[in-house]
PDB file of C-alpha atoms and ligand atoms in Angstrom:
ATOM      1  CA  UNK A  84    -145.081  78.066 -73.220  1.00  0.00           C
ATOM      2  CA  UNK A  85    -145.819  74.382 -73.284  1.00  0.00           C
ATOM      3  CA  UNK A  86    -145.907  71.802 -70.527  1.00  0.00           C
ATOM      4  CA  UNK A  87    -143.815  68.844 -71.700  1.00  0.00           C
ATOM      5  CA  UNK A  88    -143.747  65.241 -70.561  1.00  0.00           C
ATOM      6  CA  UNK A  89    -141.085  64.528 -67.965  1.00  0.00           C
ATOM      7  CA  UNK A  90    -139.070  61.378 -68.618  1.00  0.00           C
ATOM      8  CA  UNK A  91    -138.828  58.972 -65.712  1.00  0.00           C
ATOM      9  CA  UNK A  92    -136.309  56.325 -64.748  1.00  0.00           C
ATOM     10  CA  UNK A  93    -135.657  53.775 -66.189  1.00  0.00           C
ATOM     11  CA  UNK A  94    -135.083  55.630 -69.454  1.00  0.00           C
ATOM     12  CA  UNK A  95    -131.876  55.553 -71.508  1.00  0.00           C
ATOM     13  CA  UNK A  96    -132.161  59.239 -72.417  1.00  0.00           C
ATOM     14  CA  UNK A  97    -131.809  60.228 -68.763  1.00  0.00           C
ATOM     15  CA  UNK A  98    -128.420  58.501 -68.795  1.00  0.00           C
ATOM     16  CA  UNK A  99    -127.144  60.467 -71.772  1.00  0.00           C
ATOM     17  CA  UNK A 100    -124.475  63.177 -71.380  1.00  0.00           C
ATOM     18  CA  UNK A 101    -125.898  66.542 -72.440  1.00  0.00           C
ATOM     19  CA  UNK A 102    -124.079  68.701 -74.980  1.00  0.00           C
ATOM     20  CA  UNK A 103    -122.930  72.306 -74.451  1.00  0.00           C
ATOM     21  CA  UNK A 104    -125.039  75.077 -75.990  1.00  0.00           C
ATOM     22  CA  UNK A 105    -123.017  77.230 -78.409  1.00  0.00           C
ATOM     23  CA  UNK A 106    -125.431  80.117 -78.591  1.00  0.00           C
ATOM     24  CA  UNK A 107    -128.341  81.209 -76.429  1.00  0.00           C
ATOM     25  CA  UNK A 108    -130.919  82.217 -79.014  1.00  0.00           C
ATOM     26  CA  UNK A 109    -134.678  82.133 -79.433  1.00  0.00           C
ATOM     27  CA  UNK A 110    -134.845  78.327 -79.574  1.00  0.00           C
ATOM     28  CA  UNK A 111    -132.891  77.956 -76.347  1.00  0.00           C
ATOM     29  CA  UNK A 112    -135.045  80.612 -74.635  1.00  0.00           C
ATOM     30  CA  UNK A 113    -138.188  78.852 -75.798  1.00  0.00           C
ATOM     31  CA  UNK A 114    -136.821  75.597 -74.404  1.00  0.00           C
ATOM     32  CA  UNK A 115    -136.109  77.338 -71.069  1.00  0.00           C
ATOM     33  CA  UNK A 116    -139.661  78.758 -71.007  1.00  0.00           C
ATOM     34  CA  UNK A 117    -141.097  75.287 -71.621  1.00  0.00           C
ATOM     35  CA  UNK A 118    -138.822  73.766 -68.994  1.00  0.00           C
ATOM     36  CA  UNK A 119    -139.955  76.294 -66.412  1.00  0.00           C
ATOM     37  CA  UNK A 120    -143.629  75.789 -67.240  1.00  0.00           C
ATOM     38  CA  UNK A 121    -143.175  72.004 -67.044  1.00  0.00           C
ATOM     39  CA  UNK A 122    -141.358  72.298 -63.717  1.00  0.00           C
ATOM     40  CA  UNK A 123    -144.050  74.541 -62.201  1.00  0.00           C
ATOM     41  CA  UNK A 124    -146.811  72.224 -63.443  1.00  0.00           C
ATOM     42  CA  UNK A 125    -145.071  69.258 -61.808  1.00  0.00           C
ATOM     43  CA  UNK A 126    -144.454  71.250 -58.599  1.00  0.00           C
ATOM     44  CA  UNK A 127    -140.708  70.768 -58.814  1.00  0.00           C
ATOM     45  CA  UNK A 128    -137.981  73.256 -57.909  1.00  0.00           C
ATOM     46  CA  UNK A 129    -135.484  72.283 -60.585  1.00  0.00           C
ATOM     47  CA  UNK A 130    -135.374  70.726 -64.041  1.00  0.00           C
ATOM     48  CA  UNK A 131    -132.664  69.845 -66.547  1.00  0.00           C
ATOM     49  CA  UNK A 132    -133.371  69.876 -70.300  1.00  0.00           C
ATOM     50  CA  UNK A 133    -132.674  66.142 -70.620  1.00  0.00           C
ATOM     51  CA  UNK A 134    -135.628  65.465 -68.300  1.00  0.00           C
ATOM     52  CA  UNK A 135    -137.911  66.569 -71.131  1.00  0.00           C
ATOM     53  CA  UNK A 136    -135.756  64.824 -73.727  1.00  0.00           C
ATOM     54  CA  UNK A 137    -133.332  67.571 -74.855  1.00  0.00           C
ATOM     55  CA  UNK A 138    -129.679  66.607 -74.284  1.00  0.00           C
ATOM     56  CA  UNK A 139    -128.530  70.220 -73.828  1.00  0.00           C
ATOM     57  CA  UNK A 140    -126.635  71.656 -70.871  1.00  0.00           C
ATOM     58  CA  UNK A 141    -129.509  73.795 -69.599  1.00  0.00           C
ATOM     59  CA  UNK A 142    -131.021  73.939 -66.104  1.00  0.00           C
ATOM     60  CA  UNK A 143    -133.904  75.914 -64.633  1.00  0.00           C
ATOM     61  CA  UNK A 144    -134.560  76.393 -60.918  1.00  0.00           C
ATOM     62  CA  UNK A 145    -137.033  78.218 -58.732  1.00  0.00           C
ATOM     63  CA  UNK A 146    -136.776  77.670 -55.006  1.00  0.00           C
ATOM     64  CA  UNK A 147    -139.614  80.009 -54.009  1.00  0.00           C
ATOM     65  CA  UNK A 148    -142.667  78.342 -52.535  1.00  0.00           C
ATOM     66  CA  UNK A 149    -145.039  81.252 -53.013  1.00  0.00           C
ATOM     67  CA  UNK A 150    -146.478  81.538 -56.533  1.00  0.00           C
ATOM     68  CA  UNK A 151    -146.670  85.315 -56.201  1.00  0.00           C
ATOM     69  CA  UNK A 152    -142.952  85.599 -55.586  1.00  0.00           C
ATOM     70  CA  UNK A 153    -141.635  83.464 -58.384  1.00  0.00           C
ATOM     71  CA  UNK A 154    -137.917  83.763 -58.979  1.00  0.00           C
ATOM     72  CA  UNK A 155    -136.883  81.641 -61.961  1.00  0.00           C
ATOM     73  CA  UNK A 156    -133.165  81.012 -62.450  1.00  0.00           C
ATOM     74  CA  UNK A 157    -131.633  79.820 -65.705  1.00  0.00           C
ATOM     75  CA  UNK A 158    -128.231  78.182 -66.082  1.00  0.00           C
ATOM     76  CA  UNK A 159    -126.747  77.379 -69.479  1.00  0.00           C
ATOM     77  CA  UNK A 160    -123.438  75.426 -69.700  1.00  0.00           C
ATOM     78  CA  UNK A 161    -122.838  75.590 -65.933  1.00  0.00           C
ATOM     79  CA  UNK A 162    -119.395  74.613 -64.684  1.00  0.00           C
ATOM     80  CA  UNK A 163    -118.229  74.332 -61.087  1.00  0.00           C
ATOM     81  CA  UNK A 164    -115.198  76.494 -60.238  1.00  0.00           C
ATOM     82  CA  UNK A 165    -114.852  75.457 -56.617  1.00  0.00           C
ATOM     83  CA  UNK A 166    -116.574  73.336 -53.989  1.00  0.00           C
ATOM     84  CA  UNK A 167    -116.417  73.476 -50.204  1.00  0.00           C
ATOM     85  CA  UNK A 168    -115.118  70.388 -48.445  1.00  0.00           C
ATOM     86  CA  UNK A 169    -117.876  70.801 -45.871  1.00  0.00           C
ATOM     87  CA  UNK A 170    -120.999  68.844 -46.794  1.00  0.00           C
ATOM     88  CA  UNK A 171    -124.676  69.448 -46.252  1.00  0.00           C
ATOM     89  CA  UNK A 172    -127.377  66.822 -46.343  1.00  0.00           C
ATOM     90  CA  UNK A 173    -130.888  67.180 -47.727  1.00  0.00           C
ATOM     91  CA  UNK A 174    -133.626  64.716 -48.421  1.00  0.00           C
ATOM     92  CA  UNK A 175    -133.711  64.769 -52.216  1.00  0.00           C
ATOM     93  CA  UNK A 176    -136.365  63.784 -54.674  1.00  0.00           C
ATOM     94  CA  UNK A 177    -136.476  64.076 -58.452  1.00  0.00           C
ATOM     95  CA  UNK A 178    -139.232  64.611 -61.008  1.00  0.00           C
ATOM     96  CA  UNK A 179    -137.663  61.770 -63.008  1.00  0.00           C
ATOM     97  CA  UNK A 180    -137.708  59.407 -60.010  1.00  0.00           C
ATOM     98  CA  UNK A 181    -141.324  59.844 -58.862  1.00  0.00           C
ATOM     99  CA  UNK A 182    -142.231  59.425 -55.194  1.00  0.00           C
ATOM    100  CA  UNK A 183    -138.761  58.363 -54.089  1.00  0.00           C
ATOM    101  CA  UNK A 184    -136.685  60.303 -51.590  1.00  0.00           C
ATOM    102  CA  UNK A 185    -133.287  59.819 -49.975  1.00  0.00           C
ATOM    103  CA  UNK A 186    -130.817  61.776 -47.903  1.00  0.00           C
ATOM    104  CA  UNK A 187    -127.860  62.836 -50.025  1.00  0.00           C
ATOM    105  CA  UNK A 188    -124.731  64.707 -48.915  1.00  0.00           C
ATOM    106  CA  UNK A 189    -123.087  67.209 -51.238  1.00  0.00           C
ATOM    107  CA  UNK A 190    -120.606  70.080 -50.891  1.00  0.00           C
ATOM    108  CA  UNK A 191    -122.233  72.862 -48.865  1.00  0.00           C
ATOM    109  CA  UNK A 192    -120.966  75.713 -51.040  1.00  0.00           C
ATOM    110  CA  UNK A 193    -120.071  75.892 -54.691  1.00  0.00           C
ATOM    111  CA  UNK A 194    -118.958  78.561 -57.089  1.00  0.00           C
ATOM    112  CA  UNK A 195    -120.234  78.224 -60.628  1.00  0.00           C
ATOM    113  CA  UNK A 196    -119.898  79.924 -63.968  1.00  0.00           C
ATOM    114  CA  UNK A 197    -122.729  79.823 -66.502  1.00  0.00           C
ATOM    115  CA  UNK A 198    -124.627  81.743 -69.158  1.00  0.00           C
ATOM    116  CA  UNK A 199    -127.947  83.308 -68.173  1.00  0.00           C
ATOM    117  CA  UNK A 200    -131.245  83.513 -70.093  1.00  0.00           C
ATOM    118  CA  UNK A 201    -129.727  86.207 -72.325  1.00  0.00           C
ATOM    119  CA  UNK A 202    -126.469  84.365 -72.946  1.00  0.00           C
ATOM    120  CA  UNK A 203    -124.493  86.574 -70.562  1.00  0.00           C
ATOM    121  CA  UNK A 204    -121.636  85.068 -68.623  1.00  0.00           C
ATOM    122  CA  UNK A 205    -122.319  84.974 -64.869  1.00  0.00           C
ATOM    123  CA  UNK A 206    -120.605  83.831 -61.692  1.00  0.00           C
ATOM    124  CA  UNK A 207    -122.521  82.650 -58.669  1.00  0.00           C
ATOM    125  CA  UNK A 208    -121.610  81.570 -55.166  1.00  0.00           C
ATOM    126  CA  UNK A 209    -124.335  79.275 -53.915  1.00  0.00           C
ATOM    127  CA  UNK A 210    -124.819  77.553 -50.599  1.00  0.00           C
ATOM    128  CA  UNK A 211    -127.315  75.406 -48.737  1.00  0.00           C
ATOM    129  CA  UNK A 212    -130.422  74.349 -50.639  1.00  0.00           C
ATOM    130  CA  UNK A 213    -129.482  76.312 -53.768  1.00  0.00           C
ATOM    131  CA  UNK A 214    -126.035  74.667 -53.906  1.00  0.00           C
ATOM    132  CA  UNK A 215    -127.616  71.226 -53.505  1.00  0.00           C
ATOM    133  CA  UNK A 216    -130.235  71.862 -56.205  1.00  0.00           C
ATOM    134  CA  UNK A 217    -127.658  73.142 -58.691  1.00  0.00           C
ATOM    135  CA  UNK A 218    -125.494  70.069 -58.082  1.00  0.00           C
ATOM    136  CA  UNK A 219    -128.503  67.730 -58.409  1.00  0.00           C
ATOM    137  CA  UNK A 220    -129.426  69.347 -61.742  1.00  0.00           C
ATOM    138  CA  UNK A 221    -125.813  69.415 -62.963  1.00  0.00           C
ATOM    139  CA  UNK A 222    -125.681  65.666 -62.321  1.00  0.00           C
ATOM    140  CA  UNK A 223    -128.543  65.281 -64.824  1.00  0.00           C
ATOM    141  CA  UNK A 224    -126.265  66.836 -67.468  1.00  0.00           C
ATOM    142  CA  UNK A 225    -123.869  63.934 -66.894  1.00  0.00           C
ATOM    143  CA  UNK A 226    -126.601  61.302 -66.923  1.00  0.00           C
ATOM    144  CA  UNK A 227    -126.433  60.882 -63.141  1.00  0.00           C
ATOM    145  CA  UNK A 228    -129.485  60.521 -60.876  1.00  0.00           C
ATOM    146  CA  UNK A 229    -129.519  60.948 -57.087  1.00  0.00           C
ATOM    147  CA  UNK A 230    -130.308  57.250 -56.667  1.00  0.00           C
ATOM    148  CA  UNK A 231    -126.842  56.510 -58.089  1.00  0.00           C
ATOM    149  CA  UNK A 232    -125.418  57.612 -54.710  1.00  0.00           C
ATOM    150  CA  UNK A 233    -127.389  54.953 -52.842  1.00  0.00           C
ATOM    151  CA  UNK A 234    -126.324  51.370 -52.200  1.00  0.00           C
ATOM    152  CA  UNK A 235    -126.723  48.956 -55.123  1.00  0.00           C
ATOM    153  CA  UNK A 236    -129.489  47.151 -53.299  1.00  0.00           C
ATOM    154  CA  UNK A 237    -131.476  50.282 -52.490  1.00  0.00           C
ATOM    155  CA  UNK A 238    -131.063  51.602 -56.026  1.00  0.00           C
ATOM    156  CA  UNK A 239    -132.186  48.390 -57.688  1.00  0.00           C
ATOM    157  CA  UNK A 240    -135.227  48.234 -55.384  1.00  0.00           C
ATOM    158  CA  UNK A 241    -136.231  51.746 -56.449  1.00  0.00           C
ATOM    159  CA  UNK A 242    -135.724  51.005 -60.152  1.00  0.00           C
ATOM    160  CA  UNK A 243    -137.765  47.819 -59.834  1.00  0.00           C
ATOM    161  CA  UNK A 244    -140.578  49.759 -58.187  1.00  0.00           C
ATOM    162  CA  UNK A 245    -140.487  52.443 -60.881  1.00  0.00           C
ATOM    163  CA  UNK A 246    -140.514  49.867 -63.699  1.00  0.00           C
ATOM    164  CA  UNK A 247    -143.579  48.258 -62.148  1.00  0.00           C
ATOM    165  CA  UNK A 248    -145.363  51.608 -61.861  1.00  0.00           C
ATOM    166  CA  UNK A 249    -144.511  52.275 -65.492  1.00  0.00           C
ATOM    167  CA  UNK A 250    -146.000  49.094 -66.861  1.00  0.00           C
ATOM    168  CA  UNK A 251    -149.083  49.793 -64.793  1.00  0.00           C
ATOM    169  CA  UNK A 252    -149.536  53.341 -66.072  1.00  0.00           C
ATOM    170  CA  UNK A 253    -148.964  52.261 -69.654  1.00  0.00           C
ATOM    171  CA  UNK A 254    -151.598  49.574 -69.389  1.00  0.00           C
ATOM    172  CA  UNK A 255    -154.889  50.481 -71.041  1.00  0.00           C
ATOM    173  CA  UNK A 256    -158.226  48.757 -71.355  1.00  0.00           C
ATOM    174  CA  UNK A 257    -160.433  49.744 -74.266  1.00  0.00           C
TER     175      UNK A 257
HETATM  176 ZN1   ZN B  28    -133.705  65.444 -60.745  1.00  0.00          ZN
END
């Protein structure tokens, strides 16, 4: 397993629409292993393949806080079957939008269909934090970031800040 570099906004790749996976084989499983390792290393609870530069419809999640009780979840080609009209609100952050947080409302419950780590078709009813995380990650597959739900002004302020941080971190003195 390899820890990969996580792309951060602004980056055109993050805005790309990810393509469906036609077969879950060794390469896809290796990608999922790397995604999970990268997510754990960055102390995140979810990651989409595009965040490490692969435009494939693959998501990994692990909502457990305790290292000893890790519970990785893998979602390939997830699609939403139904959503509740009731909303829940969480303060969201994103590994691709470092150090920025905002309250976002999303449907409280969702029902999804996906393929698991072994390519088996699964159905899942999710609610609360899990439902929010799945929806956040599924947005990545469409090139959407949580800051897209904010006002234009707030979003442009965040992007400006991130661009500044980027030029700083890329600056070297030798
Ligand atoms: Zn994210």
